[in-house]
Amino acid sequence: MTDGPPRTTISAWRPTVPGIAEVFHAHFTEHAYPSHTHDTWALMILNDGAVDFACDRHRHGATGSGTVVLLPPGVAHDGRTVTSAGFRKRVLYLDATVLPEELTGRAVDGPVFGDELLRHRIHQLHTSLGRPDEGHAAAVDLDDMHPGIVHTGSVHTRDAFEAESRLSFIRERLLFHLAALRPPRTPGREANRLAAALRDLLDSRLPTGISLQEAAAALHAHPTHLIRCFKQTYGLPPHTYLTGKRIERARGLLLDGRRPAEVAATVGFHDQAHLNRHFTRHVGTTPARYAATRRRP
């Protein structure tokens, strides 16, 4: 599906593989992600091009097909194209059954891995998952696990076991890298406490929202102090965090088959136009077009 600037394409779907919340393929030529967070780990490889991004306010770059980017859950990040050709990426959103959240801090300082073996294994996993519009996938040699054995057949019959096997090798390699990273830097105790309390409050009030004055009264803190603590801890203002969480929730509902207008009301946007504006800014396409890329039964 093509929309937006020329050559911009997006595909997204939920595979039937435990641990993988979403598969997202995109070619962006001009899109710039605003700062946001995810509940999941975002594991990205590039097919080509270059991307510049910030993770916890520190800028990084990834170029070509030789690197792997791992963005941890709950940490603010953005992303933007570097050249007019843009970049092609493939992303796996992984839940805590693959990587525990307590490893989040270790990934902040080093989110880019120059590991060709890891990159190759991720590529193979994407291949085994197929695409949302494919009924069959190409033959893939499981050279990491069983040299010489080639598995073919429909995505529906083979992807679960094969993909779980490939994911286990990817997890092993990621844990190796994360174990080598230094422990995270942490803000002050009070900032952590207030920020975590506000984050829990925002998460619990996702559909209805909450005013800054209400939050400050509930947490017995001055409003501006509360904002500073949140930004110091999570790297973005509370209102930006809330919008990003609503977009993330909307993505899941759209891939579950819910209508955009219904999704807008469910996650807390004023109307579908409000959802469209923020969704396009975050994801690079409209909710309707995003939903249309999902895997059909």
PDB file of C-alpha atoms in Angstrom:
ATOM      1  CA  MET A   1       0.000   0.000   0.000  1.00  0.00           C
ATOM      2  CA  THR A   2       1.379   3.412  -0.993  1.00  0.00           C
ATOM      3  CA  ASP A   3       0.420   6.749   0.521  1.00  0.00           C
ATOM      4  CA  GLY A   4       1.950  10.028   1.646  1.00  0.00           C
ATOM      5  CA  PRO A   5       5.179  11.119  -0.052  1.00  0.00           C
ATOM      6  CA  PRO A   6       6.276   9.188  -3.157  1.00  0.00           C
ATOM      7  CA  ARG A   7       7.596   5.699  -2.440  1.00  0.00           C
ATOM      8  CA  THR A   8       6.374   5.710   1.151  1.00  0.00           C
ATOM      9  CA  THR A   9       5.006   2.250   1.967  1.00  0.00           C
ATOM     10  CA  ILE A  10       3.835   0.648   5.186  1.00  0.00           C
ATOM     11  CA  SER A  11       2.756  -2.859   6.220  1.00  0.00           C
ATOM     12  CA  ALA A  12       1.789  -3.963   9.729  1.00  0.00           C
ATOM     13  CA  TRP A  13       0.341  -7.176  11.124  1.00  0.00           C
ATOM     14  CA  ARG A  14       0.167  -9.428  14.173  1.00  0.00           C
ATOM     15  CA  PRO A  15       1.821 -12.806  13.655  1.00  0.00           C
ATOM     16  CA  THR A  16       0.658 -15.853  15.601  1.00  0.00           C
ATOM     17  CA  VAL A  17       4.008 -16.105  17.368  1.00  0.00           C
ATOM     18  CA  PRO A  18       4.291 -15.746  21.158  1.00  0.00           C
ATOM     19  CA  GLY A  19       6.411 -12.774  22.147  1.00  0.00           C
ATOM     20  CA  ILE A  20       5.924 -10.784  18.935  1.00  0.00           C
ATOM     21  CA  ALA A  21       3.278  -8.098  19.412  1.00  0.00           C
ATOM     22  CA  GLU A  22       3.555  -6.631  15.916  1.00  0.00           C
ATOM     23  CA  VAL A  23       5.546  -6.754  12.695  1.00  0.00           C
ATOM     24  CA  PHE A  24       6.048  -3.399  10.965  1.00  0.00           C
ATOM     25  CA  HIS A  25       7.677  -2.839   7.555  1.00  0.00           C
ATOM     26  CA  ALA A  26       8.065   0.651   6.125  1.00  0.00           C
ATOM     27  CA  HIS A  27       9.847   2.762   3.535  1.00  0.00           C
ATOM     28  CA  PHE A  28       9.995   6.403   4.590  1.00  0.00           C
ATOM     29  CA  THR A  29      11.350   9.212   2.442  1.00  0.00           C
ATOM     30  CA  GLU A  30      10.410  12.235   4.540  1.00  0.00           C
ATOM     31  CA  HIS A  31       8.712  11.040   7.727  1.00  0.00           C
ATOM     32  CA  ALA A  32       9.996  12.143  11.139  1.00  0.00           C
ATOM     33  CA  TYR A  33       8.730  10.375  14.261  1.00  0.00           C
ATOM     34  CA  PRO A  34       7.958  12.646  17.195  1.00  0.00           C
ATOM     35  CA  SER A  35       9.323  11.651  20.592  1.00  0.00           C
ATOM     36  CA  HIS A  36       7.267   8.779  22.030  1.00  0.00           C
ATOM     37  CA  THR A  37       7.506   5.539  24.011  1.00  0.00           C
ATOM     38  CA  HIS A  38       6.369   1.927  23.580  1.00  0.00           C
ATOM     39  CA  ASP A  39       5.362  -0.779  26.034  1.00  0.00           C
ATOM     40  CA  THR A  40       7.363  -3.217  23.935  1.00  0.00           C
ATOM     41  CA  TRP A  41      10.944  -3.582  22.739  1.00  0.00           C
ATOM     42  CA  ALA A  42      11.385  -2.329  19.157  1.00  0.00           C
ATOM     43  CA  LEU A  43      13.939  -4.438  17.269  1.00  0.00           C
ATOM     44  CA  MET A  44      14.792  -2.797  13.938  1.00  0.00           C
ATOM     45  CA  ILE A  45      16.944  -3.613  10.937  1.00  0.00           C
ATOM     46  CA  LEU A  46      17.407  -1.494   7.807  1.00  0.00           C
ATOM     47  CA  ASN A  47      17.185  -2.841   4.297  1.00  0.00           C
ATOM     48  CA  ASP A  48      18.895   0.309   3.030  1.00  0.00           C
ATOM     49  CA  GLY A  49      19.307   4.011   3.755  1.00  0.00           C
ATOM     50  CA  ALA A  50      20.102   5.750   7.015  1.00  0.00           C
ATOM     51  CA  VAL A  51      18.129   6.867  10.050  1.00  0.00           C
ATOM     52  CA  ASP A  52      18.973   9.340  12.792  1.00  0.00           C
ATOM     53  CA  PHE A  53      17.252   8.909  16.149  1.00  0.00           C
ATOM     54  CA  ALA A  54      17.409   9.908  19.797  1.00  0.00           C
ATOM     55  CA  CYS A  55      17.051   7.448  22.666  1.00  0.00           C
ATOM     56  CA  ASP A  56      16.687   9.054  26.094  1.00  0.00           C
ATOM     57  CA  ARG A  57      17.861  12.385  24.614  1.00  0.00           C
ATOM     58  CA  HIS A  58      21.111  10.951  23.194  1.00  0.00           C
ATOM     59  CA  ARG A  59      21.353  10.904  19.400  1.00  0.00           C
ATOM     60  CA  HIS A  60      22.416   7.852  17.429  1.00  0.00           C
ATOM     61  CA  GLY A  61      22.574   6.809  13.804  1.00  0.00           C
ATOM     62  CA  ALA A  62      22.133   3.592  11.861  1.00  0.00           C
ATOM     63  CA  THR A  63      23.153   3.127   8.245  1.00  0.00           C
ATOM     64  CA  GLY A  64      22.717   0.394   5.670  1.00  0.00           C
ATOM     65  CA  SER A  65      22.114  -3.262   6.321  1.00  0.00           C
ATOM     66  CA  GLY A  66      24.912  -4.019   8.777  1.00  0.00           C
ATOM     67  CA  THR A  67      23.394  -2.830  12.050  1.00  0.00           C
ATOM     68  CA  VAL A  68      20.621  -3.715  14.494  1.00  0.00           C
ATOM     69  CA  VAL A  69      18.729  -1.159  16.599  1.00  0.00           C
ATOM     70  CA  LEU A  70      17.071  -2.145  19.882  1.00  0.00           C
ATOM     71  CA  LEU A  71      14.825   0.477  21.490  1.00  0.00           C
ATOM     72  CA  PRO A  72      13.713  -0.419  25.014  1.00  0.00           C
ATOM     73  CA  PRO A  73      10.199  -0.060  26.421  1.00  0.00           C
ATOM     74  CA  GLY A  74       9.246   3.049  28.337  1.00  0.00           C
ATOM     75  CA  VAL A  75      12.148   5.126  26.994  1.00  0.00           C
ATOM     76  CA  ALA A  76      11.501   8.182  24.828  1.00  0.00           C
ATOM     77  CA  HIS A  77      12.821   8.016  21.272  1.00  0.00           C
ATOM     78  CA  ASP A  78      12.234   9.653  17.911  1.00  0.00           C
ATOM     79  CA  GLY A  79      13.478   9.046  14.374  1.00  0.00           C
ATOM     80  CA  ARG A  80      14.016  10.841  11.086  1.00  0.00           C
ATOM     81  CA  THR A  81      15.343  10.323   7.592  1.00  0.00           C
ATOM     82  CA  VAL A  82      18.876  11.444   6.777  1.00  0.00           C
ATOM     83  CA  THR A  83      18.878  11.586   2.973  1.00  0.00           C
ATOM     84  CA  SER A  84      16.275  12.252   0.299  1.00  0.00           C
ATOM     85  CA  ALA A  85      16.196   8.529  -0.475  1.00  0.00           C
ATOM     86  CA  GLY A  86      14.937   7.843   3.031  1.00  0.00           C
ATOM     87  CA  PHE A  87      15.248   4.376   4.530  1.00  0.00           C
ATOM     88  CA  ARG A  88      13.578   0.979   4.467  1.00  0.00           C
ATOM     89  CA  LYS A  89      13.130  -0.712   7.815  1.00  0.00           C
ATOM     90  CA  ARG A  90      11.674  -3.856   9.324  1.00  0.00           C
ATOM     91  CA  VAL A  91      10.656  -3.819  12.978  1.00  0.00           C
ATOM     92  CA  LEU A  92       9.636  -6.507  15.455  1.00  0.00           C
ATOM     93  CA  TYR A  93       7.823  -5.318  18.575  1.00  0.00           C
ATOM     94  CA  LEU A  94       8.758  -7.799  21.314  1.00  0.00           C
ATOM     95  CA  ASP A  95       7.075  -8.172  24.689  1.00  0.00           C
ATOM     96  CA  ALA A  96       8.540  -8.957  28.104  1.00  0.00           C
ATOM     97  CA  THR A  97       8.443 -12.710  27.493  1.00  0.00           C
ATOM     98  CA  VAL A  98      11.321 -12.211  25.063  1.00  0.00           C
ATOM     99  CA  LEU A  99      13.323  -9.598  26.977  1.00  0.00           C
ATOM    100  CA  PRO A 100      12.474  -8.645  30.576  1.00  0.00           C
ATOM    101  CA  GLU A 101      11.826  -4.979  31.281  1.00  0.00           C
ATOM    102  CA  GLU A 102      14.526  -4.877  33.963  1.00  0.00           C
ATOM    103  CA  LEU A 103      17.069  -4.906  31.117  1.00  0.00           C
ATOM    104  CA  THR A 104      15.631  -1.658  29.735  1.00  0.00           C
ATOM    105  CA  GLY A 105      18.254   0.588  31.284  1.00  0.00           C
ATOM    106  CA  ARG A 106      21.146  -1.404  29.838  1.00  0.00           C
ATOM    107  CA  ALA A 107      19.912  -0.761  26.294  1.00  0.00           C
ATOM    108  CA  VAL A 108      19.687   3.013  26.680  1.00  0.00           C
ATOM    109  CA  ASP A 109      23.385   3.789  26.301  1.00  0.00           C
ATOM    110  CA  GLY A 110      23.999   1.378  23.438  1.00  0.00           C
ATOM    111  CA  PRO A 111      20.908   0.814  21.276  1.00  0.00           C
ATOM    112  CA  VAL A 112      22.869   0.108  18.062  1.00  0.00           C
ATOM    113  CA  PHE A 113      24.651  -3.222  17.539  1.00  0.00           C
ATOM    114  CA  GLY A 114      27.098  -3.875  14.714  1.00  0.00           C
ATOM    115  CA  ASP A 115      26.393  -7.610  14.688  1.00  0.00           C
ATOM    116  CA  GLU A 116      26.042  -9.255  11.289  1.00  0.00           C
ATOM    117  CA  LEU A 117      24.970 -12.604  12.723  1.00  0.00           C
ATOM    118  CA  LEU A 118      22.195 -11.018  14.777  1.00  0.00           C
ATOM    119  CA  ARG A 119      21.091  -8.970  11.780  1.00  0.00           C
ATOM    120  CA  HIS A 120      21.018 -12.095   9.616  1.00  0.00           C
ATOM    121  CA  ARG A 121      18.922 -13.986  12.148  1.00  0.00           C
ATOM    122  CA  ILE A 122      16.417 -11.130  12.365  1.00  0.00           C
ATOM    123  CA  HIS A 123      16.207 -11.042   8.575  1.00  0.00           C
ATOM    124  CA  GLN A 124      15.492 -14.778   8.543  1.00  0.00           C
ATOM    125  CA  LEU A 125      12.750 -14.359  11.127  1.00  0.00           C
ATOM    126  CA  HIS A 126      11.073 -11.679   9.016  1.00  0.00           C
ATOM    127  CA  THR A 127      11.280 -13.987   6.015  1.00  0.00           C
ATOM    128  CA  SER A 128       9.680 -16.850   7.930  1.00  0.00           C
ATOM    129  CA  LEU A 129       6.859 -14.544   9.050  1.00  0.00           C
ATOM    130  CA  GLY A 130       6.112 -13.595   5.451  1.00  0.00           C
ATOM    131  CA  ARG A 131       4.073 -10.497   4.661  1.00  0.00           C
ATOM    132  CA  PRO A 132       0.439  -9.703   5.443  1.00  0.00           C
ATOM    133  CA  ASP A 133      -0.595 -10.087   1.812  1.00  0.00           C
ATOM    134  CA  GLU A 134       1.214 -13.362   1.157  1.00  0.00           C
ATOM    135  CA  GLY A 135      -0.400 -16.759   1.282  1.00  0.00           C
ATOM    136  CA  HIS A 136       2.954 -18.541   0.998  1.00  0.00           C
ATOM    137  CA  ALA A 137       6.525 -17.687   1.882  1.00  0.00           C
ATOM    138  CA  ALA A 138       9.713 -18.505   0.029  1.00  0.00           C
ATOM    139  CA  ALA A 139      11.949 -21.386   1.027  1.00  0.00           C
ATOM    140  CA  VAL A 140      14.381 -20.513   3.808  1.00  0.00           C
ATOM    141  CA  ASP A 141      17.441 -22.479   4.864  1.00  0.00           C
ATOM    142  CA  LEU A 142      17.558 -22.841   8.644  1.00  0.00           C
ATOM    143  CA  ASP A 143      21.353 -22.609   8.546  1.00  0.00           C
ATOM    144  CA  ASP A 144      21.612 -21.323  12.125  1.00  0.00           C
ATOM    145  CA  MET A 145      19.880 -24.374  13.531  1.00  0.00           C
ATOM    146  CA  HIS A 146      19.776 -27.277  11.075  1.00  0.00           C
ATOM    147  CA  PRO A 147      22.177 -26.827   8.136  1.00  0.00           C
ATOM    148  CA  GLY A 148      20.947 -28.252   4.881  1.00  0.00           C
ATOM    149  CA  ILE A 149      17.289 -28.505   5.886  1.00  0.00           C
ATOM    150  CA  VAL A 150      15.024 -26.265   3.850  1.00  0.00           C
ATOM    151  CA  HIS A 151      11.506 -25.536   5.069  1.00  0.00           C
ATOM    152  CA  THR A 152       8.805 -24.420   2.638  1.00  0.00           C
ATOM    153  CA  GLY A 153       5.051 -24.113   2.754  1.00  0.00           C
ATOM    154  CA  SER A 154       2.357 -21.719   3.809  1.00  0.00           C
ATOM    155  CA  VAL A 155       3.023 -19.068   6.409  1.00  0.00           C
ATOM    156  CA  HIS A 156       0.080 -20.323   8.418  1.00  0.00           C
ATOM    157  CA  THR A 157       1.459 -23.844   8.889  1.00  0.00           C
ATOM    158  CA  ARG A 158       5.139 -23.156   9.335  1.00  0.00           C
ATOM    159  CA  ASP A 159       5.639 -19.712  10.816  1.00  0.00           C
ATOM    160  CA  ALA A 160       4.754 -20.494  14.425  1.00  0.00           C
ATOM    161  CA  PHE A 161       7.320 -23.208  15.124  1.00  0.00           C
ATOM    162  CA  GLU A 162      10.003 -21.894  12.800  1.00  0.00           C
ATOM    163  CA  ALA A 163       9.574 -18.296  13.979  1.00  0.00           C
ATOM    164  CA  GLU A 164       9.653 -19.328  17.649  1.00  0.00           C
ATOM    165  CA  SER A 165      12.890 -21.186  16.970  1.00  0.00           C
ATOM    166  CA  ARG A 166      14.440 -18.217  15.217  1.00  0.00           C
ATOM    167  CA  LEU A 167      13.242 -15.849  17.931  1.00  0.00           C
ATOM    168  CA  SER A 168      14.947 -17.941  20.600  1.00  0.00           C
ATOM    169  CA  PHE A 169      18.303 -17.534  18.815  1.00  0.00           C
ATOM    170  CA  ILE A 170      17.706 -13.791  18.490  1.00  0.00           C
ATOM    171  CA  ARG A 171      16.853 -13.538  22.184  1.00  0.00           C
ATOM    172  CA  GLU A 172      20.061 -15.374  23.089  1.00  0.00           C
ATOM    173  CA  ARG A 173      22.135 -12.950  21.025  1.00  0.00           C
ATOM    174  CA  LEU A 174      20.386  -9.871  22.418  1.00  0.00           C
ATOM    175  CA  LEU A 175      20.922 -11.051  25.997  1.00  0.00           C
ATOM    176  CA  PHE A 176      24.612 -11.447  25.180  1.00  0.00           C
ATOM    177  CA  HIS A 177      24.801  -7.806  24.072  1.00  0.00           C
ATOM    178  CA  LEU A 178      22.725  -6.451  26.945  1.00  0.00           C
ATOM    179  CA  ALA A 179      24.844  -8.305  29.514  1.00  0.00           C
ATOM    180  CA  ALA A 180      27.905  -6.437  28.239  1.00  0.00           C
ATOM    181  CA  LEU A 181      26.332  -2.985  28.639  1.00  0.00           C
ATOM    182  CA  ARG A 182      26.856  -0.928  31.778  1.00  0.00           C
ATOM    183  CA  PRO A 183      24.010  -0.341  34.251  1.00  0.00           C
ATOM    184  CA  PRO A 184      21.781   2.662  33.542  1.00  0.00           C
ATOM    185  CA  ARG A 185      22.109   6.171  34.888  1.00  0.00           C
ATOM    186  CA  THR A 186      19.157   7.040  37.130  1.00  0.00           C
ATOM    187  CA  PRO A 187      17.630  10.361  38.155  1.00  0.00           C
ATOM    188  CA  GLY A 188      17.161  11.359  41.778  1.00  0.00           C
ATOM    189  CA  ARG A 189      14.914   9.316  44.048  1.00  0.00           C
ATOM    190  CA  GLU A 190      12.170  11.948  44.300  1.00  0.00           C
ATOM    191  CA  ALA A 191      12.067  12.488  40.527  1.00  0.00           C
ATOM    192  CA  ASN A 192      11.779   8.750  39.993  1.00  0.00           C
ATOM    193  CA  ARG A 193       9.022   8.381  42.545  1.00  0.00           C
ATOM    194  CA  LEU A 194       6.871  11.246  41.268  1.00  0.00           C
ATOM    195  CA  ALA A 195       7.454  10.391  37.610  1.00  0.00           C
ATOM    196  CA  ALA A 196       6.509   6.749  38.138  1.00  0.00           C
ATOM    197  CA  ALA A 197       3.390   7.756  40.057  1.00  0.00           C
ATOM    198  CA  LEU A 198       2.339  10.165  37.309  1.00  0.00           C
ATOM    199  CA  ARG A 199       3.012   7.566  34.638  1.00  0.00           C
ATOM    200  CA  ASP A 200       0.793   5.055  36.454  1.00  0.00           C
ATOM    201  CA  LEU A 201      -1.893   7.717  36.745  1.00  0.00           C
ATOM    202  CA  LEU A 202      -1.731   8.566  33.042  1.00  0.00           C
ATOM    203  CA  ASP A 203      -1.841   4.881  32.086  1.00  0.00           C
ATOM    204  CA  SER A 204      -4.921   4.330  34.245  1.00  0.00           C
ATOM    205  CA  ARG A 205      -6.687   7.326  32.715  1.00  0.00           C
ATOM    206  CA  LEU A 206      -5.793   6.664  29.089  1.00  0.00           C
ATOM    207  CA  PRO A 207      -9.326   6.939  27.618  1.00  0.00           C
ATOM    208  CA  THR A 208     -10.528   9.861  29.762  1.00  0.00           C
ATOM    209  CA  GLY A 209      -7.305  11.746  30.389  1.00  0.00           C
ATOM    210  CA  ILE A 210      -6.547  13.893  33.417  1.00  0.00           C
ATOM    211  CA  SER A 211      -5.764  17.563  33.880  1.00  0.00           C
ATOM    212  CA  LEU A 212      -2.403  18.687  35.171  1.00  0.00           C
ATOM    213  CA  GLN A 213      -4.067  20.237  38.216  1.00  0.00           C
ATOM    214  CA  GLU A 214      -5.856  16.984  39.020  1.00  0.00           C
ATOM    215  CA  ALA A 215      -2.627  15.024  38.725  1.00  0.00           C
ATOM    216  CA  ALA A 216      -0.713  17.499  40.871  1.00  0.00           C
ATOM    217  CA  ALA A 217      -3.401  17.393  43.567  1.00  0.00           C
ATOM    218  CA  ALA A 218      -3.514  13.592  43.529  1.00  0.00           C
ATOM    219  CA  LEU A 219       0.275  13.323  43.852  1.00  0.00           C
ATOM    220  CA  HIS A 220       0.686  16.283  46.246  1.00  0.00           C
ATOM    221  CA  ALA A 221       3.207  18.009  43.975  1.00  0.00           C
ATOM    222  CA  HIS A 222       3.475  21.375  42.263  1.00  0.00           C
ATOM    223  CA  PRO A 223       2.446  21.064  38.583  1.00  0.00           C
ATOM    224  CA  THR A 224       5.691  22.405  37.094  1.00  0.00           C
ATOM    225  CA  HIS A 225       7.772  20.280  39.466  1.00  0.00           C
ATOM    226  CA  LEU A 226       5.768  17.243  38.414  1.00  0.00           C
ATOM    227  CA  ILE A 227       6.439  17.955  34.737  1.00  0.00           C
ATOM    228  CA  ARG A 228      10.164  18.448  35.342  1.00  0.00           C
ATOM    229  CA  CYS A 229      10.413  15.168  37.269  1.00  0.00           C
ATOM    230  CA  PHE A 230       8.594  13.281  34.526  1.00  0.00           C
ATOM    231  CA  LYS A 231      10.747  14.720  31.758  1.00  0.00           C
ATOM    232  CA  GLN A 232      13.940  14.116  33.724  1.00  0.00           C
ATOM    233  CA  THR A 233      13.000  10.476  34.232  1.00  0.00           C
ATOM    234  CA  TYR A 234      11.377   9.555  30.909  1.00  0.00           C
ATOM    235  CA  GLY A 235      12.785  12.129  28.491  1.00  0.00           C
ATOM    236  CA  LEU A 236       9.524  13.688  27.315  1.00  0.00           C
ATOM    237  CA  PRO A 237       6.674  15.771  28.787  1.00  0.00           C
ATOM    238  CA  PRO A 238       3.638  13.991  30.261  1.00  0.00           C
ATOM    239  CA  HIS A 239       1.247  15.170  27.530  1.00  0.00           C
ATOM    240  CA  THR A 240       3.570  13.825  24.812  1.00  0.00           C
ATOM    241  CA  TYR A 241       3.819  10.520  26.639  1.00  0.00           C
ATOM    242  CA  LEU A 242       0.024  10.284  26.875  1.00  0.00           C
ATOM    243  CA  THR A 243      -0.432  10.925  23.153  1.00  0.00           C
ATOM    244  CA  GLY A 244       2.150   8.274  22.306  1.00  0.00           C
ATOM    245  CA  LYS A 245       0.454   5.740  24.569  1.00  0.00           C
ATOM    246  CA  ARG A 246      -2.875   6.420  22.902  1.00  0.00           C
ATOM    247  CA  ILE A 247      -1.331   5.899  19.475  1.00  0.00           C
ATOM    248  CA  GLU A 248       0.239   2.635  20.604  1.00  0.00           C
ATOM    249  CA  ARG A 249      -3.107   1.422  21.944  1.00  0.00           C
ATOM    250  CA  ALA A 250      -4.799   2.531  18.715  1.00  0.00           C
ATOM    251  CA  ARG A 251      -2.348   0.489  16.630  1.00  0.00           C
ATOM    252  CA  GLY A 252      -3.266  -2.653  18.521  1.00  0.00           C
ATOM    253  CA  LEU A 253      -7.001  -2.079  18.206  1.00  0.00           C
ATOM    254  CA  LEU A 254      -6.732  -1.353  14.486  1.00  0.00           C
ATOM    255  CA  LEU A 255      -4.803  -4.581  13.937  1.00  0.00           C
ATOM    256  CA  ASP A 256      -7.530  -6.359  15.908  1.00  0.00           C
ATOM    257  CA  GLY A 257     -10.020  -5.159  13.271  1.00  0.00           C
ATOM    258  CA  ARG A 258     -11.664  -2.264  15.098  1.00  0.00           C
ATOM    259  CA  ARG A 259     -12.951   0.705  13.053  1.00  0.00           C
ATOM    260  CA  PRO A 260     -10.948   3.976  13.249  1.00  0.00           C
ATOM    261  CA  ALA A 261     -13.904   5.984  14.564  1.00  0.00           C
ATOM    262  CA  GLU A 262     -14.461   3.445  17.341  1.00  0.00           C
ATOM    263  CA  VAL A 263     -10.755   3.323  18.112  1.00  0.00           C
ATOM    264  CA  ALA A 264     -10.565   7.107  18.423  1.00  0.00           C
ATOM    265  CA  ALA A 265     -13.207   7.133  21.127  1.00  0.00           C
ATOM    266  CA  THR A 266     -11.785   4.089  22.899  1.00  0.00           C
ATOM    267  CA  VAL A 267      -8.273   5.457  23.325  1.00  0.00           C
ATOM    268  CA  GLY A 268      -9.272   8.994  24.258  1.00  0.00           C
ATOM    269  CA  PHE A 269      -9.104  11.157  21.119  1.00  0.00           C
ATOM    270  CA  HIS A 270     -11.840  13.736  20.547  1.00  0.00           C
ATOM    271  CA  ASP A 271     -12.888  12.249  17.208  1.00  0.00           C
ATOM    272  CA  GLN A 272     -11.537  10.379  14.199  1.00  0.00           C
ATOM    273  CA  ALA A 273      -9.962  13.526  12.738  1.00  0.00           C
ATOM    274  CA  HIS A 274      -8.041  14.022  15.980  1.00  0.00           C
ATOM    275  CA  LEU A 275      -6.835  10.414  15.821  1.00  0.00           C
ATOM    276  CA  ASN A 276      -5.916  10.777  12.132  1.00  0.00           C
ATOM    277  CA  ARG A 277      -3.766  13.843  12.777  1.00  0.00           C
ATOM    278  CA  HIS A 278      -1.725  12.318  15.597  1.00  0.00           C
ATOM    279  CA  PHE A 279      -1.608   8.821  14.085  1.00  0.00           C
ATOM    280  CA  THR A 280      -0.229  10.096  10.783  1.00  0.00           C
ATOM    281  CA  ARG A 281       2.397  12.134  12.611  1.00  0.00           C
ATOM    282  CA  HIS A 282       3.527   9.124  14.642  1.00  0.00           C
ATOM    283  CA  VAL A 283       3.169   6.260  12.178  1.00  0.00           C
ATOM    284  CA  GLY A 284       3.409   7.941   8.784  1.00  0.00           C
ATOM    285  CA  THR A 285       0.039   6.818   7.477  1.00  0.00           C
ATOM    286  CA  THR A 286      -3.639   7.144   8.355  1.00  0.00           C
ATOM    287  CA  PRO A 287      -5.386   4.705  10.716  1.00  0.00           C
ATOM    288  CA  ALA A 288      -7.541   3.328   7.899  1.00  0.00           C
ATOM    289  CA  ARG A 289      -4.568   2.609   5.646  1.00  0.00           C
ATOM    290  CA  TYR A 290      -2.627   1.138   8.536  1.00  0.00           C
ATOM    291  CA  ALA A 291      -5.513  -1.197   9.377  1.00  0.00           C
ATOM    292  CA  ALA A 292      -5.798  -2.256   5.735  1.00  0.00           C
ATOM    293  CA  THR A 293      -2.276  -3.748   5.815  1.00  0.00           C
ATOM    294  CA  ARG A 294      -3.075  -6.267   8.543  1.00  0.00           C
ATOM    295  CA  ARG A 295      -3.153 -10.007   7.857  1.00  0.00           C
ATOM    296  CA  ARG A 296      -6.561 -11.189   6.676  1.00  0.00           C
ATOM    297  CA  PRO A 297      -7.973 -14.476   8.005  1.00  0.00           C
TER     298      PRO A 297
END
